[in-house]
Coordinates of C-alpha atoms in Angstrom, one line a residue:
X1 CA 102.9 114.3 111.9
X2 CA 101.8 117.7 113.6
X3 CA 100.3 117.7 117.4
X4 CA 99.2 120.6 119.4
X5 CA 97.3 119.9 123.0
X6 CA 94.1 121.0 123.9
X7 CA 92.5 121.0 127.4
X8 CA 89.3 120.7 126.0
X9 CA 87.5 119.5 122.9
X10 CA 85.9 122.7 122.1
X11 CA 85.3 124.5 119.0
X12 CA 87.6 127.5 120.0
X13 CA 90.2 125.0 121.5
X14 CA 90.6 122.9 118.4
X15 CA 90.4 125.8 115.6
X16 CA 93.1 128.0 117.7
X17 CA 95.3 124.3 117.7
X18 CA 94.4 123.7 113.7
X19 CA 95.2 127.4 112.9
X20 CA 98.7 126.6 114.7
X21 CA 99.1 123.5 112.8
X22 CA 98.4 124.5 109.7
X23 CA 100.7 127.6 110.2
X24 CA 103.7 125.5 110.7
X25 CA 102.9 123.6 107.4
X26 CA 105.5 123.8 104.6
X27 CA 103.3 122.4 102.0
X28 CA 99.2 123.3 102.4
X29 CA 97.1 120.7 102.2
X30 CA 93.7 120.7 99.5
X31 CA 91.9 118.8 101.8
X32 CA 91.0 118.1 105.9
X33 CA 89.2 114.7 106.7
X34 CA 87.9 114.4 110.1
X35 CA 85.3 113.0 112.1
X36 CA 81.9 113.9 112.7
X37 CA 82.3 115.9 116.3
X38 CA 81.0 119.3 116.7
X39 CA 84.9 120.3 117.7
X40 CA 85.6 120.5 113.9
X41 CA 81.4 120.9 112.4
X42 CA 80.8 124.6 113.5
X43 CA 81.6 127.5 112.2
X44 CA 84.6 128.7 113.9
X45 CA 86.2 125.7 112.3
X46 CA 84.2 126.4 108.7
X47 CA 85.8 130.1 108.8
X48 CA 89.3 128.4 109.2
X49 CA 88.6 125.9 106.3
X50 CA 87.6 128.7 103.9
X51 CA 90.2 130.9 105.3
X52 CA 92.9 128.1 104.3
X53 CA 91.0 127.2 100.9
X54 CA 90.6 123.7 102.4
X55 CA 88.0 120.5 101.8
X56 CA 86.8 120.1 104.8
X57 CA 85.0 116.2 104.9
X58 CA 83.9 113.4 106.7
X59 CA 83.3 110.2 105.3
X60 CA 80.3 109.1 107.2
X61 CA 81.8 105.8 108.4
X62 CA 82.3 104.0 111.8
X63 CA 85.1 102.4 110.3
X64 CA 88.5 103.6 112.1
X65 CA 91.2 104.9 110.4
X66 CA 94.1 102.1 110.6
X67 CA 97.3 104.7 109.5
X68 CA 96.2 107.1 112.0
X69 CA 95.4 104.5 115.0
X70 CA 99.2 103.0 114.4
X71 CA 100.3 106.5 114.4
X72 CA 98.2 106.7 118.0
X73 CA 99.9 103.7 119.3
X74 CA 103.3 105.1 118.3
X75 CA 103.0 107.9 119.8
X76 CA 101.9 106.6 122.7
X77 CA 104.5 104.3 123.0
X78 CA 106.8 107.0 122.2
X79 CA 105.3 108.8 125.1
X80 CA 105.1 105.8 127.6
X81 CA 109.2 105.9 127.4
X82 CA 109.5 109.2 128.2
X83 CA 107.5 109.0 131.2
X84 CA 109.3 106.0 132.6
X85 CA 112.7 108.7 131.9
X86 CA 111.3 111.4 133.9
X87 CA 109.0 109.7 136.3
X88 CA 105.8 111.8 135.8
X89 CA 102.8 112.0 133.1
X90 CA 103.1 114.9 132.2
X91 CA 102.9 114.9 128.4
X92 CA 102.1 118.5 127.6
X93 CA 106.0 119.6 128.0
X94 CA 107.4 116.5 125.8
X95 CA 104.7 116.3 123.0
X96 CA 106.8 118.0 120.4
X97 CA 110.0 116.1 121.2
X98 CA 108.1 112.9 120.6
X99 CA 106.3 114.4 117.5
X100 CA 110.1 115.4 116.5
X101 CA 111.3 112.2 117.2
X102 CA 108.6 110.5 115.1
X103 CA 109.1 112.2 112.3
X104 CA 113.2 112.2 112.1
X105 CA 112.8 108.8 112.5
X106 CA 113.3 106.3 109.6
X107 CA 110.1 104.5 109.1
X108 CA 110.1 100.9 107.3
X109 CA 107.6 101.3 104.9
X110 CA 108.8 104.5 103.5
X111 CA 112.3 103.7 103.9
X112 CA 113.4 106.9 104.9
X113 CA 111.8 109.6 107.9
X114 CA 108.4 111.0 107.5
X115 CA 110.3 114.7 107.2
X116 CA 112.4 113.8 104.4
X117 CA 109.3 113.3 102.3
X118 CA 108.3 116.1 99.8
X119 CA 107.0 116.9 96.3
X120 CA 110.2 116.0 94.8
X121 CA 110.2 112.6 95.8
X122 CA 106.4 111.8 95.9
X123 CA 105.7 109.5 93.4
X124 CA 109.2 107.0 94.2
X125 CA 107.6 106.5 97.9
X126 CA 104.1 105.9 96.1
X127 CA 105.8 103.3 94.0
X128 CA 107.4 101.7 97.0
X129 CA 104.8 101.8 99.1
X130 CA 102.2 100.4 96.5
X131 CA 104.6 98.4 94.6
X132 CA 102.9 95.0 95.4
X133 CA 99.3 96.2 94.1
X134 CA 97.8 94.9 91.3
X135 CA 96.2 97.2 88.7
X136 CA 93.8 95.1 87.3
X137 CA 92.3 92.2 90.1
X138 CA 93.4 88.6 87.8
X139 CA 89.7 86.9 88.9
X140 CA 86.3 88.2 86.4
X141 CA 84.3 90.6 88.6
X142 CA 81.2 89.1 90.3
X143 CA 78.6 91.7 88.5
X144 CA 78.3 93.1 85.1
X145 CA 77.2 96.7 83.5
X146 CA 73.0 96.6 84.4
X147 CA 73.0 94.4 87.5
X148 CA 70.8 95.0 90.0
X149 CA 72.2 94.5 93.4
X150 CA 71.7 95.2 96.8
X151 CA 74.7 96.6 99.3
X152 CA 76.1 94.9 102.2
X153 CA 75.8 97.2 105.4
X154 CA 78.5 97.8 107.7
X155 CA 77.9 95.6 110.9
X156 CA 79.5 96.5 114.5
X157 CA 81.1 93.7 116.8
X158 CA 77.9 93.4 118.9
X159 CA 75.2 94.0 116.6
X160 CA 71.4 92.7 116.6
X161 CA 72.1 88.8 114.5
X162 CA 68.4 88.8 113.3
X163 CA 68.4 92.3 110.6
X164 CA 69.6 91.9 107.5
X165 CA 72.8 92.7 106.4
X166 CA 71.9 94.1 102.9
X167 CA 70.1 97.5 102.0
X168 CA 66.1 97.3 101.4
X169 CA 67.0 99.8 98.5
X170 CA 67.9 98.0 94.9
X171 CA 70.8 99.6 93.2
X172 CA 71.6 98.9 88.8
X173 CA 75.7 99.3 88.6
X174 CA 76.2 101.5 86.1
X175 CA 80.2 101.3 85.5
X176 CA 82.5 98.6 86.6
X177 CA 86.0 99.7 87.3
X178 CA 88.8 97.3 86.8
X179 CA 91.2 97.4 90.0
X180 CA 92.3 95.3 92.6
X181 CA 89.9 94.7 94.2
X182 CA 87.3 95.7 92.0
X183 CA 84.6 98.6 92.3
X184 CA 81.7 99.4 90.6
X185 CA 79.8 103.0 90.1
X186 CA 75.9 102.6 91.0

């Protein structure tokens, strides 16, 4: 995990922080995923992509990231301790010794600490991690190659009850793929 404050949310605040981040990275990333704020869509932040040869994307989604929140909330809690310690808030000074902490610290999943992981030993966390995935989902898929279907849309906690929750546009599935669960290519 890399952190870096910002007093503000602006497009020179969070470029100068992501150009410091990326700067301390061992091993460059191909791609950045963010959200849609205009802190990362302008084009300070465009210049750093290209400068960086990074995909810079959003994926359009209201959905929140899971990893990333319980990262937040360990954090957080990481953060919570050290204030009770000291007896003050303020957060800028200890930041790196919590991100430090985090990362040097054996997670359960992974079975070892976030900075132990590398290209070397990639594809033994993958399998450990992913270990209780199926390839191929056991149950016959729902749909076939030439179905015409319509999607489901994403609803929020509080939306209107009375609009439908499928698309008005018809879609034919073109490929059906396999996995667990299964996907299919309109």
């Amino acid at each position: 995990v890399w952190a870096e404050p910002v007093k503000r949310k602006t497009a020179k605040d969070v470029t100068t922080a992501m150009r410091k981040i990326l700067l301390q990275m061992k091993n460059m990333p191909r791609n950045c995923q963010t959200d849609l704020g205009k802190e990362f869509y302008n084009s300070e932040f465009k210049k750093l992509m290209i400068e960086f040869k990074l995909n810079h994307y959003s994926t359009f989604s209201t959905m929140k990231a899971s990893v990333v929140e319980r990262t937040n909330r360990t954090l957080k809690n990481l953060l919570w301790k050290k204030f009770s310690l000291q007896g003050t808030y303020k957060w800028i000074s200890i930041l790196q010794d919590v991100i430090n902490q985090y990362n040097h610290t054996p997670h359960r999943t992974l079975g070892l600490p976030p900075s132990k992981v590398n290209t070397r030993n990639t594809k033994a966390i993958l399998d450990t991690v992913y270990n209780y995935i199926k390839t191929v989902d056991p149950k016959p898929s729902k749909f076939k190659k030439g179905d015409y279907v319509r999607i489901s849309k994403y609803r929020e906690a509080f939306s209107k009850g009375y609009t439908p929750n499928w698309s008005n546009e018809i879609f034919r599935i073109a490929k059906v793929n396999f996995r667990n669960p299964t996907t299919y290519l309109l």
